[in-house]
Coordinates of C-alpha atoms and ligand atoms in Angstrom, one line a residue:
X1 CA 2.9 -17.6 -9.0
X2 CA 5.0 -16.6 -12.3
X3 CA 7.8 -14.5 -12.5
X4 CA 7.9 -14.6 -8.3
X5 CA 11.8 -15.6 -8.1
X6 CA 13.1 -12.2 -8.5
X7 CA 16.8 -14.1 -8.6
X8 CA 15.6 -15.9 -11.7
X9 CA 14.4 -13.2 -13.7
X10 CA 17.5 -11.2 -13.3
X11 CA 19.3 -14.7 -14.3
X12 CA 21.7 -14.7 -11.0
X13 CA 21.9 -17.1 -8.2
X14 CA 20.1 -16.5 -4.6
X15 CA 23.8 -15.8 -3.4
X16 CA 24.7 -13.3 -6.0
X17 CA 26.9 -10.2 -5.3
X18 CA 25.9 -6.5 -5.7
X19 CA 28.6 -7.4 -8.3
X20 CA 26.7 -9.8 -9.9
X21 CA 23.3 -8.6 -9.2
X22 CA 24.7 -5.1 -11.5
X23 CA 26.5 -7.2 -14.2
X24 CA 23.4 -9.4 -15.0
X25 CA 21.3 -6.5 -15.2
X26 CA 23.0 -4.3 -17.2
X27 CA 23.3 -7.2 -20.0
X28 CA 19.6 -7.7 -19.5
X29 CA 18.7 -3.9 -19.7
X30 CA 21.0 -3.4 -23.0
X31 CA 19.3 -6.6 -24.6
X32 CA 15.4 -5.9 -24.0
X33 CA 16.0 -2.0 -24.0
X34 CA 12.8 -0.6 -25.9
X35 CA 15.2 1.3 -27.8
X36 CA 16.8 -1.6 -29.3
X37 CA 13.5 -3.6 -29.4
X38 CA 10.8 -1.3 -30.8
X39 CA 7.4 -1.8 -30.8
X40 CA 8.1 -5.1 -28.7
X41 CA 5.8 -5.1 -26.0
X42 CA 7.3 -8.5 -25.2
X43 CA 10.9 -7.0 -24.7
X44 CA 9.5 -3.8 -23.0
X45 CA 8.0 -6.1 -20.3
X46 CA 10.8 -8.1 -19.9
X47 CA 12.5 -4.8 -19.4
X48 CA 10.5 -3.1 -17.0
X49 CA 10.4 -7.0 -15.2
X50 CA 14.0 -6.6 -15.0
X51 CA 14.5 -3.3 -13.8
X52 CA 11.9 -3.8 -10.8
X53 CA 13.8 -6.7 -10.0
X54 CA 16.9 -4.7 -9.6
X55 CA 15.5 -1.8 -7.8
X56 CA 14.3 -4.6 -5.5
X57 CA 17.3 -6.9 -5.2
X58 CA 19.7 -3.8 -5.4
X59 CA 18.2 -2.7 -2.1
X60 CA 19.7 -4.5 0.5
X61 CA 17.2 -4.0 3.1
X62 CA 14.3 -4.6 0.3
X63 CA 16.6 -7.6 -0.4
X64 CA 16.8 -8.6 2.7
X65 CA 12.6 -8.7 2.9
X66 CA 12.0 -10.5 -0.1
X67 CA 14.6 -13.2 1.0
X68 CA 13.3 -13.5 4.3
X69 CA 9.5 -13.4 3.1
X70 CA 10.1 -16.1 0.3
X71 CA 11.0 -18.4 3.6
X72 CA 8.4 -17.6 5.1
X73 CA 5.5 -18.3 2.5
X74 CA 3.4 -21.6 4.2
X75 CA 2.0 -22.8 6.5
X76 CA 4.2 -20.9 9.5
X77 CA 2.8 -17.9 7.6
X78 CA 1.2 -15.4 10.2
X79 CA -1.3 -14.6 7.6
X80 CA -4.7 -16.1 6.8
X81 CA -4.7 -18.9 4.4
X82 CA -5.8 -17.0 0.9
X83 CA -4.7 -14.3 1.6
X84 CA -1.0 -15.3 0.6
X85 CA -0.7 -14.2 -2.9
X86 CA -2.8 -10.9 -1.7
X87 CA 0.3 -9.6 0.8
X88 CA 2.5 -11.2 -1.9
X89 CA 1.1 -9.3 -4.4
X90 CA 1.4 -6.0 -2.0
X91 CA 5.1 -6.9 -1.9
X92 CA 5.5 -6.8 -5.2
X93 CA 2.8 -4.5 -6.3
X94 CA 5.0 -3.0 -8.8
X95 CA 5.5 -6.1 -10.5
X96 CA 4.7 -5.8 -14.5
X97 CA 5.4 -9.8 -14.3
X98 CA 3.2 -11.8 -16.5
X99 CA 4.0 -14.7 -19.1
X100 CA 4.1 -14.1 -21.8
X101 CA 1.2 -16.1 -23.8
X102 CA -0.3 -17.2 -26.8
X103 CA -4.2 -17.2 -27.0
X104 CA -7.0 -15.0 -25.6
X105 CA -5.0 -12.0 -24.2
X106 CA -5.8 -10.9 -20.9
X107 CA -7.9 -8.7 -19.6
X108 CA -7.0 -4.7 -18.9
X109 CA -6.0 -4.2 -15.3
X110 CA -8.4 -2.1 -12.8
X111 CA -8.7 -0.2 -9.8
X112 CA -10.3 0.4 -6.9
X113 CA -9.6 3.0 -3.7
X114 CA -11.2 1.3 -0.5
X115 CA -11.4 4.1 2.5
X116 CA -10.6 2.3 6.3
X117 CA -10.3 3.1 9.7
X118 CA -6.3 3.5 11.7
X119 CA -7.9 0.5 13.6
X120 CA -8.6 -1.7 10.4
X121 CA -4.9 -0.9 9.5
X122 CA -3.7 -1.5 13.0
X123 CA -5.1 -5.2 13.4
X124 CA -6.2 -6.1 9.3
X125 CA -9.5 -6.0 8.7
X126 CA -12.2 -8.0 5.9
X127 CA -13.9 -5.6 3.8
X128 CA -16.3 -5.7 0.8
X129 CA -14.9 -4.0 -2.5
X130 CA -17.8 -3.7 -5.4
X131 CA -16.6 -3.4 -8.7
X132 CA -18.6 -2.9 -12.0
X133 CA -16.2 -4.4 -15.0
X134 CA -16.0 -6.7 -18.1
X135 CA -16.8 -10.1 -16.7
X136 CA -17.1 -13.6 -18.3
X137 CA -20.0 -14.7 -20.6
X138 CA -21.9 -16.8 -18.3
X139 CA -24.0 -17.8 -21.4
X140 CA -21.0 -19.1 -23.5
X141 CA -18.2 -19.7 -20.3
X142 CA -16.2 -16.5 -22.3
X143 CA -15.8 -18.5 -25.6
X144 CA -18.1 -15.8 -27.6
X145 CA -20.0 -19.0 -29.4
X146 CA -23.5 -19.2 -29.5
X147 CA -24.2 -22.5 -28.2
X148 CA -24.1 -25.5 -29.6
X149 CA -21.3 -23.7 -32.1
X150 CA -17.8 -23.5 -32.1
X151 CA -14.8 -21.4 -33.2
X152 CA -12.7 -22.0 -36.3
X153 CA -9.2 -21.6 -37.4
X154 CA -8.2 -17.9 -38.2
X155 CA -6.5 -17.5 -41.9
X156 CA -4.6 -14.8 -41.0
X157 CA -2.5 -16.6 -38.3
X158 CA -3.5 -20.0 -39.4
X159 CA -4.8 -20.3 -35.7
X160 CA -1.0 -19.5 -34.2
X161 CA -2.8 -16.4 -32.6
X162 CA 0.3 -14.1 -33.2
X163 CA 1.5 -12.7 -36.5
X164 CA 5.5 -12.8 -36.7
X165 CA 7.1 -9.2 -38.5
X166 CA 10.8 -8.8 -39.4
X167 CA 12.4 -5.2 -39.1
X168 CA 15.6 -3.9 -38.8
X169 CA 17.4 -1.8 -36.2
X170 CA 20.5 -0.9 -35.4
X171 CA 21.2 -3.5 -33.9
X172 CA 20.5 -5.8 -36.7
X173 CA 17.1 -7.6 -37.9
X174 CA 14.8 -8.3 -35.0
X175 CA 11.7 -10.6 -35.3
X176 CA 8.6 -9.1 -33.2
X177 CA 5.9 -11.8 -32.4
X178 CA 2.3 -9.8 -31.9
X179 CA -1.2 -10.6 -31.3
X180 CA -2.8 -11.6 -34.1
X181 CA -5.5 -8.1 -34.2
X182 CA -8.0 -10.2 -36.1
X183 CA -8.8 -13.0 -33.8
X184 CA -7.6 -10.7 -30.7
X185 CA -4.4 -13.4 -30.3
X186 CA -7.1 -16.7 -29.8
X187 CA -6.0 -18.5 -33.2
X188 CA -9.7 -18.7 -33.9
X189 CA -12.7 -16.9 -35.6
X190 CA -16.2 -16.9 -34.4
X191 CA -19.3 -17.0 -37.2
X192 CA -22.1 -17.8 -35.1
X193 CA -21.3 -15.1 -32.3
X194 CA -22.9 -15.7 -29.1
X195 CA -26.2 -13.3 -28.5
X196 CA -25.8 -11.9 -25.0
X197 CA -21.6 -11.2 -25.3
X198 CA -22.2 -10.8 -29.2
X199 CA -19.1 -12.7 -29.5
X200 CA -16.9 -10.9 -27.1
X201 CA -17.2 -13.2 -24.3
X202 CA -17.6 -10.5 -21.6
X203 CA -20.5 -8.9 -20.1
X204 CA -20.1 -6.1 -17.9
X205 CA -21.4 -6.6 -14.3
X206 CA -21.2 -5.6 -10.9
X207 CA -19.4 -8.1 -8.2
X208 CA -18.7 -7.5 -4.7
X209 CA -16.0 -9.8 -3.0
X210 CA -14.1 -9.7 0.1
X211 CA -10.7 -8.3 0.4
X212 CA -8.6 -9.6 3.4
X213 CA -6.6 -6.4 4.3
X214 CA -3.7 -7.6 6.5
X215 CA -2.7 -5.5 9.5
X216 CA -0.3 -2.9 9.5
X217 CA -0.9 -1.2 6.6
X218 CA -0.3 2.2 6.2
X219 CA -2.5 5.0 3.7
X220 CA -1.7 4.9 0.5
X221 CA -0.6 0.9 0.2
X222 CA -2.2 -1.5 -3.0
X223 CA -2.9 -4.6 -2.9
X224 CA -2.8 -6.2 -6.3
X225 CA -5.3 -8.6 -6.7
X226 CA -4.4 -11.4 -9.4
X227 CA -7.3 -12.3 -11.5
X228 CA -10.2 -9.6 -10.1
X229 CA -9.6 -7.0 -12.9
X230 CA -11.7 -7.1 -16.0
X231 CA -11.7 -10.2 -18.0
X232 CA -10.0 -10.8 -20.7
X233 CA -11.5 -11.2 -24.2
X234 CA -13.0 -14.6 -25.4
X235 CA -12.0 -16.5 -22.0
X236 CA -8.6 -14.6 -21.7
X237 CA -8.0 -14.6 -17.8
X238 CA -8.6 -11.7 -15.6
X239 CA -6.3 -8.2 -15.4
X240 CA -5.2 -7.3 -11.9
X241 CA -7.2 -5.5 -9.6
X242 CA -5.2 -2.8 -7.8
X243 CA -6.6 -1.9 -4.3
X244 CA -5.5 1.6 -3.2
X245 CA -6.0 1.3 0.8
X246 CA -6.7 5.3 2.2
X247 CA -6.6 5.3 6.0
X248 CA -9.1 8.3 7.6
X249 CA -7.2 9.7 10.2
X250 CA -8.1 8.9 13.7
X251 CA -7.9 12.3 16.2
X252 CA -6.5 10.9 18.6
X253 CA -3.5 9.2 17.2
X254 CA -0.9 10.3 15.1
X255 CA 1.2 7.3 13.2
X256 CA 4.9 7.4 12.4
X257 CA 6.1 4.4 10.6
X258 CA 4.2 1.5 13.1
X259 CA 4.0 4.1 16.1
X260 CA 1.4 5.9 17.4
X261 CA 1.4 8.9 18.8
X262 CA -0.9 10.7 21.2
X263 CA -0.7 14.3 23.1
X264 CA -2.4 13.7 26.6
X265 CA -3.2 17.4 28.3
X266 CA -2.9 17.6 32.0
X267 CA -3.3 20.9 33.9
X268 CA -0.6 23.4 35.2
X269 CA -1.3 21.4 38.3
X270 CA -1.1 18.3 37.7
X271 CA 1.4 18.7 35.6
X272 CA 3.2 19.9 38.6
X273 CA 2.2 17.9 41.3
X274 CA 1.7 14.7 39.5
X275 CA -1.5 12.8 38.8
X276 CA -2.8 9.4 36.8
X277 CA -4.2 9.9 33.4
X278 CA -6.3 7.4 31.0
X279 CA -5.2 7.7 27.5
X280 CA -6.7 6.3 24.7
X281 CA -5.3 3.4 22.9
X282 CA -7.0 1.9 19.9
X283 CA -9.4 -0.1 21.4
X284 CA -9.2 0.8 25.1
X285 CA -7.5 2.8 27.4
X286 CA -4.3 2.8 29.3
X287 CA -3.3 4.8 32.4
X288 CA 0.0 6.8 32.7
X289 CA 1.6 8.0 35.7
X290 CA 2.7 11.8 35.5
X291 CA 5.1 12.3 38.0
X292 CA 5.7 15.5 39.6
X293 CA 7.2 18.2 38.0
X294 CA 6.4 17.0 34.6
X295 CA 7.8 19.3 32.1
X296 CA 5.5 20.0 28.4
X297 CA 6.7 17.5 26.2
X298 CA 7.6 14.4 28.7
X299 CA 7.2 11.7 26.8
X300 CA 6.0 8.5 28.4
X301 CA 5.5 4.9 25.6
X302 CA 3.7 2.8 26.2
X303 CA 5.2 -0.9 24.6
X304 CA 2.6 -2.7 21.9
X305 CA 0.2 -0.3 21.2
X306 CA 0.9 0.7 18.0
X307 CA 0.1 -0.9 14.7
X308 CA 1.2 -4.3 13.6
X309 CA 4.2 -4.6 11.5
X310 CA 3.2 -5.6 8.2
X311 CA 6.3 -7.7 7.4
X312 CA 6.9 -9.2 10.9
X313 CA 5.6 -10.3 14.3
X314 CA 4.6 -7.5 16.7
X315 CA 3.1 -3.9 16.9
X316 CA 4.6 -0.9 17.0
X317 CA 4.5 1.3 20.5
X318 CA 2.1 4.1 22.0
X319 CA 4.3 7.5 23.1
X320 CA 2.1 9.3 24.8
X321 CA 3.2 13.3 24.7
X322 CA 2.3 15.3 27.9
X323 CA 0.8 19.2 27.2
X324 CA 0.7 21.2 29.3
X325 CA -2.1 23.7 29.9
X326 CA -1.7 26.8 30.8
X327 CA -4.8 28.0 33.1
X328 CA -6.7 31.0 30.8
X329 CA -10.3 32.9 31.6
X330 CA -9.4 32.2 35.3
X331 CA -12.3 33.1 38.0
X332 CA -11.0 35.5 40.6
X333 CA -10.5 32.7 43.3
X334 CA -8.3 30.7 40.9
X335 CA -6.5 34.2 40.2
X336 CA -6.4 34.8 44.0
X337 CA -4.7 31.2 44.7
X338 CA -2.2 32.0 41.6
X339 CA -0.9 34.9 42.4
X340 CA -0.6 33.9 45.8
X341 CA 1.7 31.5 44.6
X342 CA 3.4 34.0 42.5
X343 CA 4.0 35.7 45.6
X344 CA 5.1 32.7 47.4
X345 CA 7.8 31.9 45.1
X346 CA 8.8 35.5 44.6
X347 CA 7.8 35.7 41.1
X348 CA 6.6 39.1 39.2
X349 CA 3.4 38.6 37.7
X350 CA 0.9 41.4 36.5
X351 CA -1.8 43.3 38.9
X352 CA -5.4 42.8 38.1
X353 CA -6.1 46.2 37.3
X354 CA -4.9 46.4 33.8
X355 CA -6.5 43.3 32.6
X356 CA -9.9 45.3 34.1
X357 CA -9.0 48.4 32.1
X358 CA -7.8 46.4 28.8
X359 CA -11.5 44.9 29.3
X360 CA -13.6 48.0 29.4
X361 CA -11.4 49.1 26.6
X362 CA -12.7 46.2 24.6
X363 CA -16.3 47.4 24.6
X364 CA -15.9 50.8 22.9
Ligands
ZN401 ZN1 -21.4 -14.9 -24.4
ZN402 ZN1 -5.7 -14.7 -36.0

């Protein structure tokens, strides 16, 4: 995994101070600055590889993730094997890290929006993601060579793959190094092209694979997929495949952070004299005891119910909102018993005659 050791690429120690962490990147920022490196794209990444690093490491509680989940990267993880450089990727899905490289450049990233349930996100999920991109040659493995031919030595690198430029700034002369445009950065020319690529070493094609979505996800999270975007150009490696993960909302539940939350509607009187509900939960049902004289809004959770936490052990909780319904288009007995009640408890509530009147009313 390059560039992972977010220490190293801000050049500190795994024990550095906010001090520290601040010092080393504001040396790193002023040296690869596009402004002081332009038309670098080598600086610029560097640049941008710093900066996330910072925003990351600068964060204590982001800090405080990325130390404990570097620990925790192996066997003890609570995550299926191969899928380990998927979460690590989600981690770090704003990573620009790549090394820097000589030969066939890689190919442009890609992405992909895959649409799944709250329950997929609550307990992870294996779903199929088909994506129609640049793929290697099969006839010519990617090398763009008809076969039984082989590449030779570009003159305008001399095979090097890059071609080196001097310029100036202010900040004195600056050497750039950048991909040779003529052999796309391989060092080599092709003069008997292969037919089905003609040359390029990519087809485009269709491929279906299976993402592992781990649980607790939330809408809108990527996974970033090493080596499924489109290939690169006569057998450079695979972009990145970014998977945009959109959870449908479920009716029943809301979701706050790893919480769910659901609005359970007993009657006036049950609500009053107390009752046993079933709720949903995500894939059953629970029952919850409304005591007597529950008020609208009692709240009543309901411990590891919720979604799994995505960077930890354990799910989230179930609060389970009471509503309470007021009685409406009430039969005469119902009204009878109600204002009854009324009566009982000394209460002022209206005569039935106006609500007859206000109804003939209505029909003019
Ligand atoms: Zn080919
Ligand atoms: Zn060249």
């Amino acid at each position: 995994m390059p560039n992972t050791d977010l220490y190293a690429v801000l050049e500190v120690g795994h024990d550095a101070s906010p001090e520290e962490l601040k010092r080393s990147y504001r040396r790193l920022a002023r040296q690869f600055h596009p402004d002081a490196n332009p038309g670098d794209p080598a600086a610029e990444a560097r640049f941008k590889e710093v900066s996330q690093a910072y925003e990351i490491l600068s964060d204590p509680e982001r800090r405080a993730n990325y130390d404990r989940f570097g620990a925790d990267v192996g066997a003890g993880s609570p995550f299926g094997a191969g899928s380990v450089q998927d979460i690590f990727d989600m981690f770090f899905g704003g990573l620009g890290g790549r090394p820097q490289r000589r030969g066939p450049q890689p190919g442009p990233d890609a992405e992909v929006s895959v649409d799944i349930t709250l329950d997929d996100a609550a307990f992870g999920a294996s779903h199929d993601v088909s994506v129609t991109l640049p793929q290697r040659c099969s006839s010519c493995a990617g090398s763009g060579c008809a076969p039984g031919t082989s590449p030779v030595t570009c003159v305008e690198c001399s095979g090097t793959g890059e071609v080196r430029r001097v310029r100036n700034s202010i900040l004195g002369q600056m050497v750039t190094a950048t991909p040779c445009s003529r052999c796309a950065g391989t060092g080599q020319r092709i003069d008997t092209p292969c037919p089905d690529c003609r040359g390029d070493g990519r087809v485009t094609a269709t491929s279906t694979f299976t993402v592992q979505i781990p649980p607790g996800v939330e809408d809108g999270s990527t996974m970033r997929l090493a080596d499924r975007g489109a290939a690169g150009a006569r057998g450079g490696p695979s972009g990145r495949l970014f998977v945009h993960l959109r959870v449908r909302p479920d009716p029943r539940f809301e979701r706050v952070g790893d919480d769910l939350h659901h609005e359970a509607h007993v009657s006036f009187a049950q609500a009053a004299l107390g009752t046993t509900i079933e709720v949903p939960t995500l894939r059953a049902t629970a029952s919850v005891e409304v005591e007597p004289g529950s008020a609208f809004g009692t709240v009543h959770r309901i411990r590891h119910e919720g979604v799994a936490h995505l960077h930890g052990r354990g799910r989230g909780d179930l609060y389970v909102h009471l509503a309470v319904d007021v009685p409406i288009a009430l039969d005469d007995t119902s009204a009878d018993l109600l204002r009854q009640l009324a009566a009982h408890r000394g209460e002022e509530v209206r005569e039935r005659a106006p609500r007859l009147f206000s109804r003939r009313g209505a029909k003019k």
